[in-house]
Amino acid sequence: MDFVVETLLFLFFAATVAGFMDTLAGGGGLITIPALVVSGVPPLAALGTNKLQSSFGSGTSSFLLFKRKKIHWQELRPMMVAAFVGSVAGTIIVQFIDAKVLGFMIPLVLIIIAAYFITAPYLQLESTEPRMSNNVYQKTVLPVIGIYDGMFGPGTGSFLAVAGVSFRGLELIKATAIAKPLNFATNIASLIVFIFAGQIMWLAGFAMIVGQMLGAWMGSHYLFKVNPKVLRILIVTICLIMLGQYWYKQIAV
């Protein structure tokens, strides 16, 4: 698929907005995947290309957290492996879904995630007693979230943080920090499968990587200055507008 300059600029701008808002409130995938779909990228390639740019973002965050010793490799390695395996399975499964079915499923999943994103309550900051052993958590919850990320993706970081708080009793800040390398593991696992499947639009992906970096840099300068709830509403609004445009184009065709 050949991209005109206008399309690449649109994807760059969408990724910039996503990177900015993702830094402050999460949910960047609710912008980047619809942007790819609206640009005419086939459903599987849209998921694969999104993994390229999201792997870069989650990888950078994880590297910085490890470097600053906010999280520790020995503790997270088995958890990352569990999430990685789940994501590989999910990405393999999605390769066998018919393109027309997937073209319907992606917007539907995005709407469900958007509804969750806008209504999800903020979690408590304090730690509590674990409701599940670490062993069971690694063998059940993490692979399931990994499968979801391999198949679709948006909201995975939030799901991992919520799972850490709900099942392992972690405080929100630690759960969010741990979610970053776990999300990187699911992203890179999915990306590897998509690369072997030939489902990456490299030019679009690199344009979006640059946009994500710029957006994240701008977002870091506005931390704690913007109401996250307002940003959540804005993210969902942008998502629904692009999905509406996509469905209009489908009907028109």
mmCIF file of C-alpha atoms in Angstrom:
data_model
loop_
_atom_site.group_PDB
_atom_site.id
_atom_site.type_symbol
_atom_site.label_atom_id
_atom_site.label_comp_id
_atom_site.label_asym_id
_atom_site.label_seq_id
_atom_site.Cartn_x
_atom_site.Cartn_y
_atom_site.Cartn_z
ATOM 1 C CA MET A 1 0.000 0.000 0.000
ATOM 2 C CA ASP A 2 1.366 3.395 -1.031
ATOM 3 C CA PHE A 3 0.844 6.373 1.248
ATOM 4 C CA VAL A 4 0.434 9.933 0.006
ATOM 5 C CA VAL A 5 2.074 12.705 1.990
ATOM 6 C CA GLU A 6 -1.269 13.894 3.355
ATOM 7 C CA THR A 7 -2.005 10.440 4.815
ATOM 8 C CA LEU A 8 1.415 10.198 6.463
ATOM 9 C CA LEU A 9 0.962 13.669 7.942
ATOM 10 C CA PHE A 10 -2.455 12.669 9.267
ATOM 11 C CA LEU A 11 -1.005 9.534 10.898
ATOM 12 C CA PHE A 12 1.885 11.560 12.317
ATOM 13 C CA PHE A 13 -0.557 14.090 13.774
ATOM 14 C CA ALA A 14 -2.826 11.349 15.159
ATOM 15 C CA ALA A 15 0.155 9.646 16.810
ATOM 16 C CA THR A 16 1.301 12.968 18.259
ATOM 17 C CA VAL A 17 -2.106 13.553 19.816
ATOM 18 C CA ALA A 18 -2.195 9.933 21.018
ATOM 19 C CA GLY A 19 1.280 10.184 22.539
ATOM 20 C CA PHE A 20 0.380 13.421 24.303
ATOM 21 C CA MET A 21 -2.868 12.106 25.748
ATOM 22 C CA ASP A 22 -1.490 8.649 26.501
ATOM 23 C CA THR A 23 1.206 10.211 28.667
ATOM 24 C CA LEU A 24 -1.392 12.076 30.701
ATOM 25 C CA ALA A 25 -4.380 9.743 30.793
ATOM 26 C CA GLY A 26 -3.676 6.569 28.788
ATOM 27 C CA GLY A 27 -5.819 5.271 25.934
ATOM 28 C CA GLY A 28 -3.610 6.280 23.014
ATOM 29 C CA GLY A 29 -4.582 3.140 21.086
ATOM 30 C CA LEU A 30 -8.139 4.450 20.899
ATOM 31 C CA ILE A 31 -6.764 7.121 18.575
ATOM 32 C CA THR A 32 -4.004 5.346 16.626
ATOM 33 C CA ILE A 33 -5.938 2.261 15.489
ATOM 34 C CA PRO A 34 -8.972 4.224 14.177
ATOM 35 C CA ALA A 35 -6.526 6.616 12.469
ATOM 36 C CA LEU A 36 -4.915 3.705 10.622
ATOM 37 C CA VAL A 37 -8.270 2.167 9.695
ATOM 38 C CA VAL A 38 -9.642 5.508 8.452
ATOM 39 C CA SER A 39 -6.485 5.904 6.338
ATOM 40 C CA GLY A 40 -7.437 2.777 4.439
ATOM 41 C CA VAL A 41 -4.987 0.378 6.080
ATOM 42 C CA PRO A 42 -6.382 -3.207 6.077
ATOM 43 C CA PRO A 43 -7.546 -4.415 9.526
ATOM 44 C CA LEU A 44 -4.657 -6.837 10.197
ATOM 45 C CA ALA A 45 -2.049 -4.383 8.958
ATOM 46 C CA ALA A 46 -3.622 -1.659 11.126
ATOM 47 C CA LEU A 47 -3.180 -3.856 14.202
ATOM 48 C CA GLY A 48 0.373 -4.775 13.191
ATOM 49 C CA THR A 49 1.453 -1.223 12.388
ATOM 50 C CA ASN A 50 -0.030 -0.019 15.658
ATOM 51 C CA LYS A 51 2.136 -2.600 17.443
ATOM 52 C CA LEU A 52 5.238 -1.153 15.799
ATOM 53 C CA GLN A 53 4.706 2.327 17.183
ATOM 54 C CA SER A 54 3.299 1.169 20.547
ATOM 55 C CA SER A 55 6.266 -1.190 21.090
ATOM 56 C CA PHE A 56 8.570 1.778 20.732
ATOM 57 C CA GLY A 57 6.645 3.767 23.339
ATOM 58 C CA SER A 58 6.274 0.979 25.901
ATOM 59 C CA GLY A 59 9.894 -0.072 25.348
ATOM 60 C CA THR A 60 11.181 3.430 26.064
ATOM 61 C CA SER A 61 9.083 3.704 29.234
ATOM 62 C CA SER A 62 10.234 0.274 30.425
ATOM 63 C CA PHE A 63 13.902 1.052 29.771
ATOM 64 C CA LEU A 64 13.712 4.251 31.800
ATOM 65 C CA LEU A 65 11.947 2.504 34.701
ATOM 66 C CA PHE A 66 14.558 -0.278 34.779
ATOM 67 C CA LYS A 67 17.391 2.243 34.483
ATOM 68 C CA ARG A 68 16.045 4.297 37.406
ATOM 69 C CA LYS A 69 15.568 1.069 39.420
ATOM 70 C CA LYS A 70 11.863 1.730 39.906
ATOM 71 C CA ILE A 71 11.239 -1.871 38.861
ATOM 72 C CA HIS A 72 13.510 -4.933 38.874
ATOM 73 C CA TRP A 73 14.222 -7.417 36.096
ATOM 74 C CA GLN A 74 14.482 -10.521 38.300
ATOM 75 C CA GLU A 75 11.040 -9.873 39.768
ATOM 76 C CA LEU A 76 9.339 -9.156 36.467
ATOM 77 C CA ARG A 77 11.003 -11.662 34.134
ATOM 78 C CA PRO A 78 8.562 -14.575 34.732
ATOM 79 C CA MET A 79 5.603 -12.190 34.539
ATOM 80 C CA MET A 80 6.859 -10.789 31.241
ATOM 81 C CA VAL A 81 7.298 -14.311 29.852
ATOM 82 C CA ALA A 82 3.698 -15.188 30.787
ATOM 83 C CA ALA A 83 2.363 -12.021 29.145
ATOM 84 C CA PHE A 84 4.620 -12.608 26.101
ATOM 85 C CA VAL A 85 3.324 -16.149 25.542
ATOM 86 C CA GLY A 86 -0.293 -15.020 25.812
ATOM 87 C CA SER A 87 0.279 -12.241 23.295
ATOM 88 C CA VAL A 88 1.916 -14.597 20.798
ATOM 89 C CA ALA A 89 -1.128 -16.868 21.033
ATOM 90 C CA GLY A 90 -3.551 -13.970 20.586
ATOM 91 C CA THR A 91 -1.685 -12.584 17.575
ATOM 92 C CA ILE A 92 -1.585 -15.998 15.908
ATOM 93 C CA ILE A 93 -5.338 -16.422 16.478
ATOM 94 C CA VAL A 94 -6.190 -13.053 14.925
ATOM 95 C CA GLN A 95 -4.330 -14.004 11.708
ATOM 96 C CA PHE A 96 -7.050 -16.576 10.994
ATOM 97 C CA ILE A 97 -10.012 -14.224 11.394
ATOM 98 C CA ASP A 98 -11.596 -13.245 8.080
ATOM 99 C CA ALA A 99 -10.725 -9.670 7.052
ATOM 100 C CA LYS A 100 -14.395 -8.662 6.724
ATOM 101 C CA VAL A 101 -15.196 -10.049 10.165
ATOM 102 C CA LEU A 102 -12.135 -8.330 11.601
ATOM 103 C CA GLY A 103 -13.161 -5.064 9.931
ATOM 104 C CA PHE A 104 -16.397 -5.276 11.931
ATOM 105 C CA MET A 105 -14.830 -6.576 15.147
ATOM 106 C CA ILE A 106 -12.137 -3.893 15.511
ATOM 107 C CA PRO A 107 -14.577 -0.932 15.678
ATOM 108 C CA LEU A 108 -16.870 -2.922 17.968
ATOM 109 C CA VAL A 109 -14.019 -3.737 20.373
ATOM 110 C CA LEU A 110 -12.858 -0.113 20.268
ATOM 111 C CA ILE A 111 -16.335 1.119 21.231
ATOM 112 C CA ILE A 112 -16.455 -1.333 24.152
ATOM 113 C CA ILE A 113 -12.992 -0.260 25.326
ATOM 114 C CA ALA A 114 -13.938 3.397 24.872
ATOM 115 C CA ALA A 115 -17.003 2.870 27.070
ATOM 116 C CA TYR A 116 -14.852 1.172 29.708
ATOM 117 C CA PHE A 117 -12.210 3.902 29.433
ATOM 118 C CA ILE A 118 -14.695 6.705 30.028
ATOM 119 C CA THR A 119 -16.578 5.013 32.881
ATOM 120 C CA ALA A 120 -13.774 3.171 34.722
ATOM 121 C CA PRO A 121 -13.378 4.509 38.260
ATOM 122 C CA TYR A 122 -10.013 5.658 39.533
ATOM 123 C CA LEU A 123 -8.370 2.999 41.666
ATOM 124 C CA GLN A 124 -7.220 3.400 45.235
ATOM 125 C CA LEU A 125 -3.626 4.425 45.816
ATOM 126 C CA GLU A 126 -2.983 2.184 48.834
ATOM 127 C CA SER A 127 -1.912 -1.457 48.704
ATOM 128 C CA THR A 128 -4.202 -4.199 50.026
ATOM 129 C CA GLU A 129 -4.017 -7.930 50.698
ATOM 130 C CA PRO A 130 -3.481 -10.033 47.528
ATOM 131 C CA ARG A 131 -6.572 -11.925 46.354
ATOM 132 C CA MET A 132 -4.538 -14.312 44.207
ATOM 133 C CA SER A 133 -1.127 -15.930 44.544
ATOM 134 C CA ASN A 134 1.624 -14.723 42.253
ATOM 135 C CA ASN A 135 1.892 -18.172 40.681
ATOM 136 C CA VAL A 136 -1.808 -18.351 39.764
ATOM 137 C CA TYR A 137 -1.721 -14.725 38.588
ATOM 138 C CA GLN A 138 1.134 -15.477 36.200
ATOM 139 C CA LYS A 139 -0.517 -18.614 34.825
ATOM 140 C CA THR A 140 -4.019 -17.188 34.319
ATOM 141 C CA VAL A 141 -4.521 -13.425 34.395
ATOM 142 C CA LEU A 142 -1.374 -12.326 32.561
ATOM 143 C CA PRO A 143 -1.723 -14.769 29.626
ATOM 144 C CA VAL A 144 -5.387 -13.804 29.185
ATOM 145 C CA ILE A 145 -4.531 -10.096 29.047
ATOM 146 C CA GLY A 146 -1.680 -11.003 26.700
ATOM 147 C CA ILE A 147 -4.099 -12.812 24.380
ATOM 148 C CA TYR A 148 -6.329 -9.727 24.281
ATOM 149 C CA ASP A 149 -3.362 -7.471 23.503
ATOM 150 C CA GLY A 150 -2.189 -9.800 20.763
ATOM 151 C CA MET A 151 -5.623 -9.764 19.151
ATOM 152 C CA PHE A 152 -6.540 -6.085 19.579
ATOM 153 C CA GLY A 153 -4.569 -4.044 22.119
ATOM 154 C CA PRO A 154 -6.182 -0.746 23.207
ATOM 155 C CA GLY A 155 -6.493 -0.476 26.984
ATOM 156 C CA THR A 156 -3.985 -3.246 27.770
ATOM 157 C CA GLY A 157 -1.839 -1.011 29.967
ATOM 158 C CA SER A 158 -4.894 -0.039 31.995
ATOM 159 C CA PHE A 159 -6.019 -3.669 32.277
ATOM 160 C CA LEU A 160 -2.581 -4.699 33.554
ATOM 161 C CA ALA A 161 -2.596 -1.920 36.158
ATOM 162 C CA VAL A 162 -6.149 -2.780 37.254
ATOM 163 C CA ALA A 163 -5.209 -6.471 37.501
ATOM 164 C CA GLY A 164 -2.183 -5.652 39.648
ATOM 165 C CA VAL A 165 -4.318 -3.663 42.056
ATOM 166 C CA SER A 166 -7.317 -6.016 42.053
ATOM 167 C CA PHE A 167 -5.609 -9.416 42.163
ATOM 168 C CA ARG A 168 -2.188 -8.730 43.661
ATOM 169 C CA GLY A 169 -3.148 -5.917 46.036
ATOM 170 C CA LEU A 170 -0.492 -3.552 44.685
ATOM 171 C CA GLU A 171 -0.633 0.182 45.202
ATOM 172 C CA LEU A 172 -1.683 1.979 42.031
ATOM 173 C CA ILE A 173 1.673 3.653 41.332
ATOM 174 C CA LYS A 174 3.584 0.370 41.570
ATOM 175 C CA ALA A 175 0.952 -1.489 39.542
ATOM 176 C CA THR A 176 1.201 1.164 36.813
ATOM 177 C CA ALA A 177 4.998 0.945 36.780
ATOM 178 C CA ILE A 178 4.927 -2.857 36.534
ATOM 179 C CA ALA A 179 2.341 -2.644 33.749
ATOM 180 C CA LYS A 180 4.839 -0.853 31.464
ATOM 181 C CA PRO A 181 7.319 -3.743 30.935
ATOM 182 C CA LEU A 182 4.460 -6.247 30.859
ATOM 183 C CA ASN A 183 2.831 -4.180 28.123
ATOM 184 C CA PHE A 184 6.174 -4.012 26.315
ATOM 185 C CA ALA A 185 6.391 -7.824 26.473
ATOM 186 C CA THR A 186 2.920 -8.185 24.935
ATOM 187 C CA ASN A 187 3.649 -5.520 22.324
ATOM 188 C CA ILE A 188 6.978 -6.953 21.188
ATOM 189 C CA ALA A 189 5.582 -10.500 21.104
ATOM 190 C CA SER A 190 2.703 -9.381 18.914
ATOM 191 C CA LEU A 191 5.010 -7.279 16.734
ATOM 192 C CA ILE A 192 7.280 -10.266 16.034
ATOM 193 C CA VAL A 193 4.328 -12.353 14.835
ATOM 194 C CA PHE A 194 2.982 -9.491 12.703
ATOM 195 C CA ILE A 195 6.421 -9.009 11.122
ATOM 196 C CA PHE A 196 6.619 -12.698 10.158
ATOM 197 C CA ALA A 197 3.051 -12.445 8.830
ATOM 198 C CA GLY A 198 4.020 -9.415 6.708
ATOM 199 C CA GLN A 199 1.373 -7.208 8.313
ATOM 200 C CA ILE A 200 3.436 -4.053 9.014
ATOM 201 C CA MET A 201 3.155 -0.791 7.085
ATOM 202 C CA TRP A 202 6.682 0.375 7.846
ATOM 203 C CA LEU A 203 6.535 3.906 6.432
ATOM 204 C CA ALA A 204 3.306 4.679 8.293
ATOM 205 C CA GLY A 205 4.691 3.042 11.434
ATOM 206 C CA PHE A 206 7.858 5.125 11.471
ATOM 207 C CA ALA A 207 5.875 8.336 10.874
ATOM 208 C CA MET A 208 3.730 7.423 13.879
ATOM 209 C CA ILE A 209 6.778 6.614 16.021
ATOM 210 C CA VAL A 210 8.068 10.157 15.485
ATOM 211 C CA GLY A 211 4.633 11.523 16.354
ATOM 212 C CA GLN A 212 4.421 9.383 19.494
ATOM 213 C CA MET A 213 7.826 10.649 20.680
ATOM 214 C CA LEU A 214 6.843 14.262 20.102
ATOM 215 C CA GLY A 215 3.465 13.804 21.784
ATOM 216 C CA ALA A 216 4.989 12.041 24.799
ATOM 217 C CA TRP A 217 7.575 14.808 25.162
ATOM 218 C CA MET A 218 4.848 17.476 25.106
ATOM 219 C CA GLY A 219 2.688 15.463 27.487
ATOM 220 C CA SER A 220 5.507 15.173 30.022
ATOM 221 C CA HIS A 221 5.489 18.978 30.330
ATOM 222 C CA TYR A 222 1.785 19.029 31.188
ATOM 223 C CA LEU A 223 1.685 16.316 33.842
ATOM 224 C CA PHE A 224 -0.702 17.195 36.684
ATOM 225 C CA LYS A 225 -1.804 20.364 34.840
ATOM 226 C CA VAL A 226 -4.735 18.838 32.941
ATOM 227 C CA ASN A 227 -7.817 17.067 34.285
ATOM 228 C CA PRO A 228 -7.446 13.368 33.230
ATOM 229 C CA LYS A 229 -11.236 12.980 33.099
ATOM 230 C CA VAL A 230 -11.478 15.738 30.490
ATOM 231 C CA LEU A 231 -8.760 14.033 28.466
ATOM 232 C CA ARG A 232 -10.574 10.705 28.673
ATOM 233 C CA ILE A 233 -13.694 12.313 27.232
ATOM 234 C CA LEU A 234 -11.647 13.955 24.475
ATOM 235 C CA ILE A 235 -9.896 10.673 23.590
ATOM 236 C CA VAL A 236 -13.194 8.795 23.351
ATOM 237 C CA THR A 237 -14.738 11.611 21.288
ATOM 238 C CA ILE A 238 -11.870 11.533 18.769
ATOM 239 C CA CYS A 239 -12.090 7.737 18.624
ATOM 240 C CA LEU A 240 -15.838 7.760 17.933
ATOM 241 C CA ILE A 241 -15.543 10.490 15.288
ATOM 242 C CA MET A 242 -12.955 8.475 13.352
ATOM 243 C CA LEU A 243 -14.962 5.259 13.702
ATOM 244 C CA GLY A 244 -18.041 7.116 12.473
ATOM 245 C CA GLN A 245 -16.076 8.272 9.435
ATOM 246 C CA TYR A 246 -14.874 4.705 8.839
ATOM 247 C CA TRP A 247 -18.416 3.290 8.957
ATOM 248 C CA TYR A 248 -19.672 6.062 6.674
ATOM 249 C CA LYS A 249 -17.023 5.137 4.114
ATOM 250 C CA GLN A 250 -17.972 1.456 4.423
ATOM 251 C CA ILE A 251 -21.659 2.229 3.838
ATOM 252 C CA ALA A 252 -20.848 4.564 0.970
ATOM 253 C CA VAL A 253 -18.854 1.814 -0.723
#
